[in-house]
Amino acid sequence: MIYKKILNNYNKGKKQLALLIDPDKYTSAGLKKTINDANKANVDFILVGGSLMFHNHVNVISHIKSETKIPVILFPGSLLQISPDADAILFLSLISGRNPDFLIGNHVVAAPLLKKSKIEIIPTGYILVEGGRTTSVEYMSNTKPIPGNKIDIAVATALAGEMSGHKLIYIEAGSGAEIPVTSEMMTAVKKNIAIPLIVGGGIRTNDSLKKACKAGADIIVIGTAFETNTSSIETFSKIIHEF
Ligand code: 1GP
């Protein structure tokens, strides 16, 4: 059970690294190398998802599964990205937004299919925060991110997410964000919830990674930084696992 593993590490205060693979951003050779480096670096999870689908995500997931024992978790940008080959799905509700499709509509469409599959469902409150420029998720979801300085709104949103029964809170500035979620916001959210906190979006440097660990992120998601430099997988993994 993947959520059990997350909780176990969370209860022990162990930080976890998730590598985000957007199939549209990789060549097949690049993907192979990245998975290989992730295996060597003991990455905890591989998330698969993206805003668009120039490539067939379902094929990519079975390919990833054949190359690694790292649990593969769907982080779907759309219903078309759901694959029964994954180990789990972040069943995301975009709770920072007010678009009913991303709060419940897509969930209703996906639920019967997910029920038939063996995929572990992990209900996740997903909070998008302004990250310096319009990100794909903001544009594609047609939702407004929480302003970066509105810590109280982020805290209230995370609390509402936890109270609604989500098992994880994922707060992020969007893939490729210029500015990651601030330490102040992460710390405030972390202090107010009693479920694991995932943080991502725009974390590219050792310093910003350390900041996120210090501010209370339990799982850190890195996508863009590894697309250009797979050797940082090992460095980032060390920072997280030795924190
Ligand atoms: C996006 O949080 C993830 O949903 C990762 O963001 O690509 O900026 O690392 P980056």
mmCIF file of C-alpha atoms and ligand atoms in Angstrom:
data_model
loop_
_atom_site.group_PDB
_atom_site.id
_atom_site.type_symbol
_atom_site.label_atom_id
_atom_site.label_comp_id
_atom_site.label_asym_id
_atom_site.label_seq_id
_atom_site.Cartn_x
_atom_site.Cartn_y
_atom_site.Cartn_z
ATOM 1 C CA MET A 1 0.000 0.000 0.000
ATOM 2 C CA ILE A 2 1.516 3.264 -1.125
ATOM 3 C CA TYR A 3 -0.348 5.518 1.266
ATOM 4 C CA LYS A 4 0.811 3.287 4.127
ATOM 5 C CA LYS A 5 4.402 3.787 2.997
ATOM 6 C CA ILE A 6 3.858 7.557 2.845
ATOM 7 C CA LEU A 7 2.336 7.576 6.328
ATOM 8 C CA ASN A 8 5.054 5.375 7.747
ATOM 9 C CA ASN A 9 7.772 7.706 6.560
ATOM 10 C CA TYR A 10 5.740 10.744 7.603
ATOM 11 C CA ASN A 11 5.343 9.345 11.123
ATOM 12 C CA LYS A 12 9.085 8.758 11.319
ATOM 13 C CA GLY A 13 9.796 12.282 10.036
ATOM 14 C CA LYS A 14 11.443 10.882 6.881
ATOM 15 C CA LYS A 15 11.172 13.134 3.820
ATOM 16 C CA GLN A 16 10.375 11.539 0.465
ATOM 17 C CA LEU A 17 11.322 12.392 -3.111
ATOM 18 C CA ALA A 18 8.911 12.077 -6.010
ATOM 19 C CA LEU A 19 10.170 12.369 -9.573
ATOM 20 C CA LEU A 20 7.518 13.820 -11.864
ATOM 21 C CA ILE A 21 7.546 12.476 -15.406
ATOM 22 C CA ASP A 22 5.528 14.361 -17.956
ATOM 23 C CA PRO A 23 5.634 11.927 -20.917
ATOM 24 C CA ASP A 24 5.488 14.870 -23.315
ATOM 25 C CA LYS A 25 8.816 16.172 -22.051
ATOM 26 C CA TYR A 26 10.897 13.034 -22.638
ATOM 27 C CA THR A 27 12.385 11.145 -25.548
ATOM 28 C CA SER A 28 12.424 7.374 -25.025
ATOM 29 C CA ALA A 29 16.219 7.426 -24.523
ATOM 30 C CA GLY A 30 15.879 10.303 -22.033
ATOM 31 C CA LEU A 31 13.174 8.448 -20.169
ATOM 32 C CA LYS A 32 15.295 5.304 -19.922
ATOM 33 C CA LYS A 33 18.248 7.253 -18.522
ATOM 34 C CA THR A 34 16.056 9.132 -16.049
ATOM 35 C CA ILE A 35 14.470 5.920 -14.743
ATOM 36 C CA ASN A 36 17.884 4.335 -14.457
ATOM 37 C CA ASP A 37 19.204 7.301 -12.463
ATOM 38 C CA ALA A 38 16.053 7.300 -10.306
ATOM 39 C CA ASN A 39 16.614 3.599 -9.531
ATOM 40 C CA LYS A 40 20.193 4.274 -8.473
ATOM 41 C CA ALA A 41 19.238 7.299 -6.388
ATOM 42 C CA ASN A 42 16.464 5.503 -4.449
ATOM 43 C CA VAL A 43 13.744 7.883 -5.500
ATOM 44 C CA ASP A 44 10.643 7.095 -3.425
ATOM 45 C CA PHE A 45 7.916 7.600 -6.034
ATOM 46 C CA ILE A 46 7.460 8.328 -9.703
ATOM 47 C CA LEU A 47 4.511 10.567 -10.515
ATOM 48 C CA VAL A 48 3.282 10.511 -14.103
ATOM 49 C CA GLY A 49 1.169 13.258 -15.575
ATOM 50 C CA GLY A 50 1.057 16.497 -17.492
ATOM 51 C CA SER A 51 -1.255 19.142 -18.789
ATOM 52 C CA LEU A 52 -1.364 17.886 -22.370
ATOM 53 C CA MET A 53 -1.019 14.582 -24.214
ATOM 54 C CA PHE A 54 1.176 14.681 -27.265
ATOM 55 C CA HIS A 55 2.242 11.163 -26.257
ATOM 56 C CA ASN A 56 0.168 8.254 -25.043
ATOM 57 C CA HIS A 57 0.621 8.312 -21.267
ATOM 58 C CA VAL A 58 -0.824 4.839 -20.862
ATOM 59 C CA ASN A 59 1.978 3.284 -22.957
ATOM 60 C CA VAL A 60 4.585 5.317 -21.122
ATOM 61 C CA ILE A 61 3.353 4.036 -17.762
ATOM 62 C CA SER A 62 3.669 0.376 -18.702
ATOM 63 C CA HIS A 63 7.122 1.147 -20.100
ATOM 64 C CA ILE A 64 8.176 2.840 -16.827
ATOM 65 C CA LYS A 65 6.798 -0.080 -14.814
ATOM 66 C CA SER A 66 8.933 -2.480 -16.812
ATOM 67 C CA GLU A 67 12.098 -0.506 -15.959
ATOM 68 C CA THR A 68 11.662 0.074 -12.238
ATOM 69 C CA LYS A 69 10.311 -1.180 -8.932
ATOM 70 C CA ILE A 70 9.694 2.376 -7.723
ATOM 71 C CA PRO A 71 5.937 2.842 -7.175
ATOM 72 C CA VAL A 72 4.307 4.695 -10.065
ATOM 73 C CA ILE A 73 1.560 7.121 -9.105
ATOM 74 C CA LEU A 74 -0.756 8.834 -11.560
ATOM 75 C CA PHE A 75 -0.868 12.616 -11.295
ATOM 76 C CA PRO A 76 -3.420 13.078 -14.049
ATOM 77 C CA GLY A 77 -3.896 16.308 -15.925
ATOM 78 C CA SER A 78 -6.942 14.769 -17.593
ATOM 79 C CA LEU A 79 -9.169 11.699 -17.588
ATOM 80 C CA LEU A 80 -7.307 10.377 -20.636
ATOM 81 C CA GLN A 81 -4.205 9.889 -18.521
ATOM 82 C CA ILE A 82 -5.699 7.220 -16.296
ATOM 83 C CA SER A 83 -3.970 3.867 -16.710
ATOM 84 C CA PRO A 84 -4.676 0.613 -14.859
ATOM 85 C CA ASP A 85 -0.946 -0.184 -14.995
ATOM 86 C CA ALA A 86 -0.080 2.430 -12.363
ATOM 87 C CA ASP A 87 0.157 1.480 -8.696
ATOM 88 C CA ALA A 88 -1.867 4.399 -7.368
ATOM 89 C CA ILE A 89 -3.566 7.608 -8.363
ATOM 90 C CA LEU A 90 -3.596 10.977 -6.675
ATOM 91 C CA PHE A 91 -7.356 11.472 -6.829
ATOM 92 C CA LEU A 92 -6.965 15.207 -7.064
ATOM 93 C CA SER A 93 -9.498 17.839 -6.143
ATOM 94 C CA LEU A 94 -8.277 21.258 -7.202
ATOM 95 C CA ILE A 95 -9.469 22.911 -3.995
ATOM 96 C CA SER A 96 -7.803 26.254 -4.604
ATOM 97 C CA GLY A 97 -10.041 26.650 -7.655
ATOM 98 C CA ARG A 98 -13.748 26.995 -8.216
ATOM 99 C CA ASN A 99 -14.086 24.925 -11.356
ATOM 100 C CA PRO A 100 -16.611 22.139 -10.666
ATOM 101 C CA ASP A 101 -15.042 19.816 -13.247
ATOM 102 C CA PHE A 102 -11.826 19.717 -11.236
ATOM 103 C CA LEU A 103 -13.628 19.545 -7.901
ATOM 104 C CA ILE A 104 -16.050 16.687 -8.679
ATOM 105 C CA GLY A 105 -17.071 16.433 -12.359
ATOM 106 C CA ASN A 106 -14.076 14.454 -13.653
ATOM 107 C CA HIS A 107 -14.111 12.335 -10.500
ATOM 108 C CA VAL A 108 -17.626 11.134 -11.245
ATOM 109 C CA VAL A 109 -16.597 10.150 -14.763
ATOM 110 C CA ALA A 110 -13.458 8.333 -13.555
ATOM 111 C CA ALA A 111 -14.858 6.600 -10.472
ATOM 112 C CA PRO A 112 -16.466 3.487 -12.068
ATOM 113 C CA LEU A 113 -13.330 2.834 -14.142
ATOM 114 C CA LEU A 114 -11.099 3.233 -11.095
ATOM 115 C CA LYS A 115 -13.334 0.937 -9.059
ATOM 116 C CA LYS A 116 -12.768 -1.830 -11.614
ATOM 117 C CA SER A 117 -9.010 -1.344 -11.609
ATOM 118 C CA LYS A 118 -6.658 -2.397 -8.835
ATOM 119 C CA ILE A 119 -5.197 1.086 -8.535
ATOM 120 C CA GLU A 120 -4.884 2.455 -5.030
ATOM 121 C CA ILE A 121 -6.867 5.667 -4.700
ATOM 122 C CA ILE A 122 -5.293 8.458 -2.678
ATOM 123 C CA PRO A 123 -7.719 11.390 -2.219
ATOM 124 C CA THR A 124 -5.600 14.530 -2.452
ATOM 125 C CA GLY A 125 -6.451 18.181 -1.883
ATOM 126 C CA TYR A 126 -4.535 20.028 -4.584
ATOM 127 C CA ILE A 127 -3.707 23.688 -3.978
ATOM 128 C CA LEU A 128 -2.275 25.882 -6.702
ATOM 129 C CA VAL A 129 -0.388 29.016 -5.655
ATOM 130 C CA GLU A 130 0.847 31.864 -7.870
ATOM 131 C CA GLY A 131 4.373 31.158 -9.013
ATOM 132 C CA GLY A 132 5.427 34.266 -10.910
ATOM 133 C CA ARG A 133 3.919 33.392 -14.283
ATOM 134 C CA THR A 134 0.873 31.676 -15.705
ATOM 135 C CA THR A 135 1.476 27.931 -15.546
ATOM 136 C CA SER A 136 -0.094 25.266 -17.753
ATOM 137 C CA VAL A 137 -2.203 23.942 -14.882
ATOM 138 C CA GLU A 138 -3.636 27.402 -14.213
ATOM 139 C CA TYR A 139 -4.499 27.918 -17.860
ATOM 140 C CA MET A 140 -5.786 24.407 -18.543
ATOM 141 C CA SER A 141 -7.859 24.140 -15.358
ATOM 142 C CA ASN A 142 -9.290 27.611 -15.828
ATOM 143 C CA THR A 143 -8.807 28.323 -12.121
ATOM 144 C CA LYS A 144 -7.154 31.143 -10.238
ATOM 145 C CA PRO A 145 -4.171 30.236 -8.093
ATOM 146 C CA ILE A 146 -3.997 31.557 -4.515
ATOM 147 C CA PRO A 147 -1.870 34.728 -4.410
ATOM 148 C CA GLY A 148 1.624 33.891 -3.128
ATOM 149 C CA ASN A 149 1.353 36.245 -0.145
ATOM 150 C CA LYS A 150 -2.091 35.081 1.028
ATOM 151 C CA ILE A 151 -0.924 32.606 3.637
ATOM 152 C CA ASP A 152 -4.245 32.692 5.485
ATOM 153 C CA ILE A 153 -6.152 31.608 2.360
ATOM 154 C CA ALA A 154 -3.706 28.756 1.757
ATOM 155 C CA VAL A 155 -4.048 27.599 5.379
ATOM 156 C CA ALA A 156 -7.859 27.793 5.317
ATOM 157 C CA THR A 157 -7.938 25.913 2.005
ATOM 158 C CA ALA A 158 -5.648 23.155 3.312
ATOM 159 C CA LEU A 159 -7.747 22.869 6.470
ATOM 160 C CA ALA A 160 -10.922 22.560 4.411
ATOM 161 C CA GLY A 161 -9.182 19.894 2.322
ATOM 162 C CA GLU A 162 -8.226 17.892 5.384
ATOM 163 C CA MET A 163 -11.692 18.288 6.909
ATOM 164 C CA SER A 164 -13.232 17.031 3.655
ATOM 165 C CA GLY A 165 -11.356 13.759 4.055
ATOM 166 C CA HIS A 166 -8.378 14.190 1.748
ATOM 167 C CA LYS A 167 -5.417 12.100 2.817
ATOM 168 C CA LEU A 168 -2.744 14.362 1.389
ATOM 169 C CA ILE A 169 -2.418 18.062 0.744
ATOM 170 C CA TYR A 170 -0.393 18.928 -2.361
ATOM 171 C CA ILE A 171 0.564 22.589 -2.510
ATOM 172 C CA GLU A 172 2.427 23.838 -5.503
ATOM 173 C CA ALA A 173 3.278 26.734 -7.754
ATOM 174 C CA GLY A 174 2.820 24.724 -10.961
ATOM 175 C CA SER A 175 5.392 22.972 -13.084
ATOM 176 C CA GLY A 176 8.222 25.266 -14.158
ATOM 177 C CA ALA A 177 7.113 28.035 -11.801
ATOM 178 C CA GLU A 178 9.519 30.952 -11.542
ATOM 179 C CA ILE A 179 8.959 31.251 -7.806
ATOM 180 C CA PRO A 180 8.257 28.202 -5.633
ATOM 181 C CA VAL A 181 5.710 28.349 -2.793
ATOM 182 C CA THR A 182 7.312 30.415 -0.016
ATOM 183 C CA SER A 183 8.731 28.801 3.118
ATOM 184 C CA GLU A 184 6.334 30.912 5.186
ATOM 185 C CA MET A 185 3.313 29.491 3.373
ATOM 186 C CA MET A 186 4.578 25.898 3.560
ATOM 187 C CA THR A 187 5.326 26.205 7.281
ATOM 188 C CA ALA A 188 1.935 27.725 8.053
ATOM 189 C CA VAL A 189 0.083 25.021 6.112
ATOM 190 C CA LYS A 190 2.192 22.271 7.663
ATOM 191 C CA LYS A 191 1.496 23.562 11.196
ATOM 192 C CA ASN A 192 -2.241 23.468 10.636
ATOM 193 C CA ILE A 193 -2.741 20.013 9.138
ATOM 194 C CA ALA A 194 -2.142 16.514 10.448
ATOM 195 C CA ILE A 195 -1.767 14.746 7.092
ATOM 196 C CA PRO A 196 1.328 14.560 4.850
ATOM 197 C CA LEU A 197 2.185 17.655 2.832
ATOM 198 C CA ILE A 198 3.424 17.404 -0.755
ATOM 199 C CA VAL A 199 5.216 20.417 -2.193
ATOM 200 C CA GLY A 200 6.336 21.105 -5.744
ATOM 201 C CA GLY A 201 6.659 23.563 -8.582
ATOM 202 C CA GLY A 202 9.793 25.519 -9.404
ATOM 203 C CA ILE A 203 12.158 23.705 -7.052
ATOM 204 C CA ARG A 204 15.356 23.604 -9.082
ATOM 205 C CA THR A 205 18.288 24.281 -6.772
ATOM 206 C CA ASN A 206 19.816 22.585 -3.731
ATOM 207 C CA ASP A 207 18.937 25.691 -1.747
ATOM 208 C CA SER A 208 15.253 25.759 -2.686
ATOM 209 C CA LEU A 209 15.061 22.030 -1.966
ATOM 210 C CA LYS A 210 16.602 22.480 1.497
ATOM 211 C CA LYS A 211 14.212 25.367 2.136
ATOM 212 C CA ALA A 212 11.210 23.167 1.299
ATOM 213 C CA CYS A 213 12.489 20.396 3.595
ATOM 214 C CA LYS A 214 13.041 22.884 6.413
ATOM 215 C CA ALA A 215 9.646 24.508 5.901
ATOM 216 C CA GLY A 216 7.898 21.173 6.483
ATOM 217 C CA ALA A 217 7.353 19.479 3.111
ATOM 218 C CA ASP A 218 6.990 15.730 3.626
ATOM 219 C CA ILE A 219 7.167 14.812 -0.057
ATOM 220 C CA ILE A 220 8.963 17.001 -2.557
ATOM 221 C CA VAL A 221 8.045 16.696 -6.242
ATOM 222 C CA ILE A 222 10.651 17.560 -8.850
ATOM 223 C CA GLY A 223 9.932 17.541 -12.571
ATOM 224 C CA THR A 224 11.545 20.270 -14.651
ATOM 225 C CA ALA A 225 14.948 20.226 -12.912
ATOM 226 C CA PHE A 226 15.432 16.532 -13.714
ATOM 227 C CA GLU A 227 14.354 16.938 -17.335
ATOM 228 C CA THR A 228 17.493 18.927 -18.079
ATOM 229 C CA ASN A 229 19.902 17.380 -15.594
ATOM 230 C CA THR A 230 19.387 13.795 -14.483
ATOM 231 C CA SER A 231 22.561 13.881 -12.394
ATOM 232 C CA SER A 232 20.769 16.160 -9.929
ATOM 233 C CA ILE A 233 18.461 13.231 -9.056
ATOM 234 C CA GLU A 234 21.225 11.734 -6.924
ATOM 235 C CA THR A 235 22.140 15.045 -5.266
ATOM 236 C CA PHE A 236 18.518 15.922 -4.517
ATOM 237 C CA SER A 237 17.796 12.442 -3.205
ATOM 238 C CA LYS A 238 20.752 12.702 -0.803
ATOM 239 C CA ILE A 239 19.607 16.098 0.459
ATOM 240 C CA ILE A 240 16.093 14.812 1.096
ATOM 241 C CA HIS A 241 17.002 11.472 2.621
ATOM 242 C CA GLU A 242 19.729 12.893 4.847
ATOM 243 C CA PHE A 243 17.634 15.809 6.064
HETATM 244 C C1 1GP B 1 4.435 20.118 -10.936
HETATM 245 O O1 1GP B 1 5.086 20.059 -8.676
HETATM 246 C C2 1GP B 1 5.383 19.565 -9.922
HETATM 247 O O2 1GP B 1 3.156 19.711 -10.731
HETATM 248 C C3 1GP B 1 6.817 19.745 -10.319
HETATM 249 O O3 1GP B 1 7.143 21.055 -10.699
HETATM 250 O O4 1GP B 1 8.324 20.759 -12.867
HETATM 251 O O5 1GP B 1 8.630 22.835 -11.529
HETATM 252 O O6 1GP B 1 9.617 20.684 -10.759
HETATM 253 P P1 1GP B 1 8.502 21.340 -11.510
#
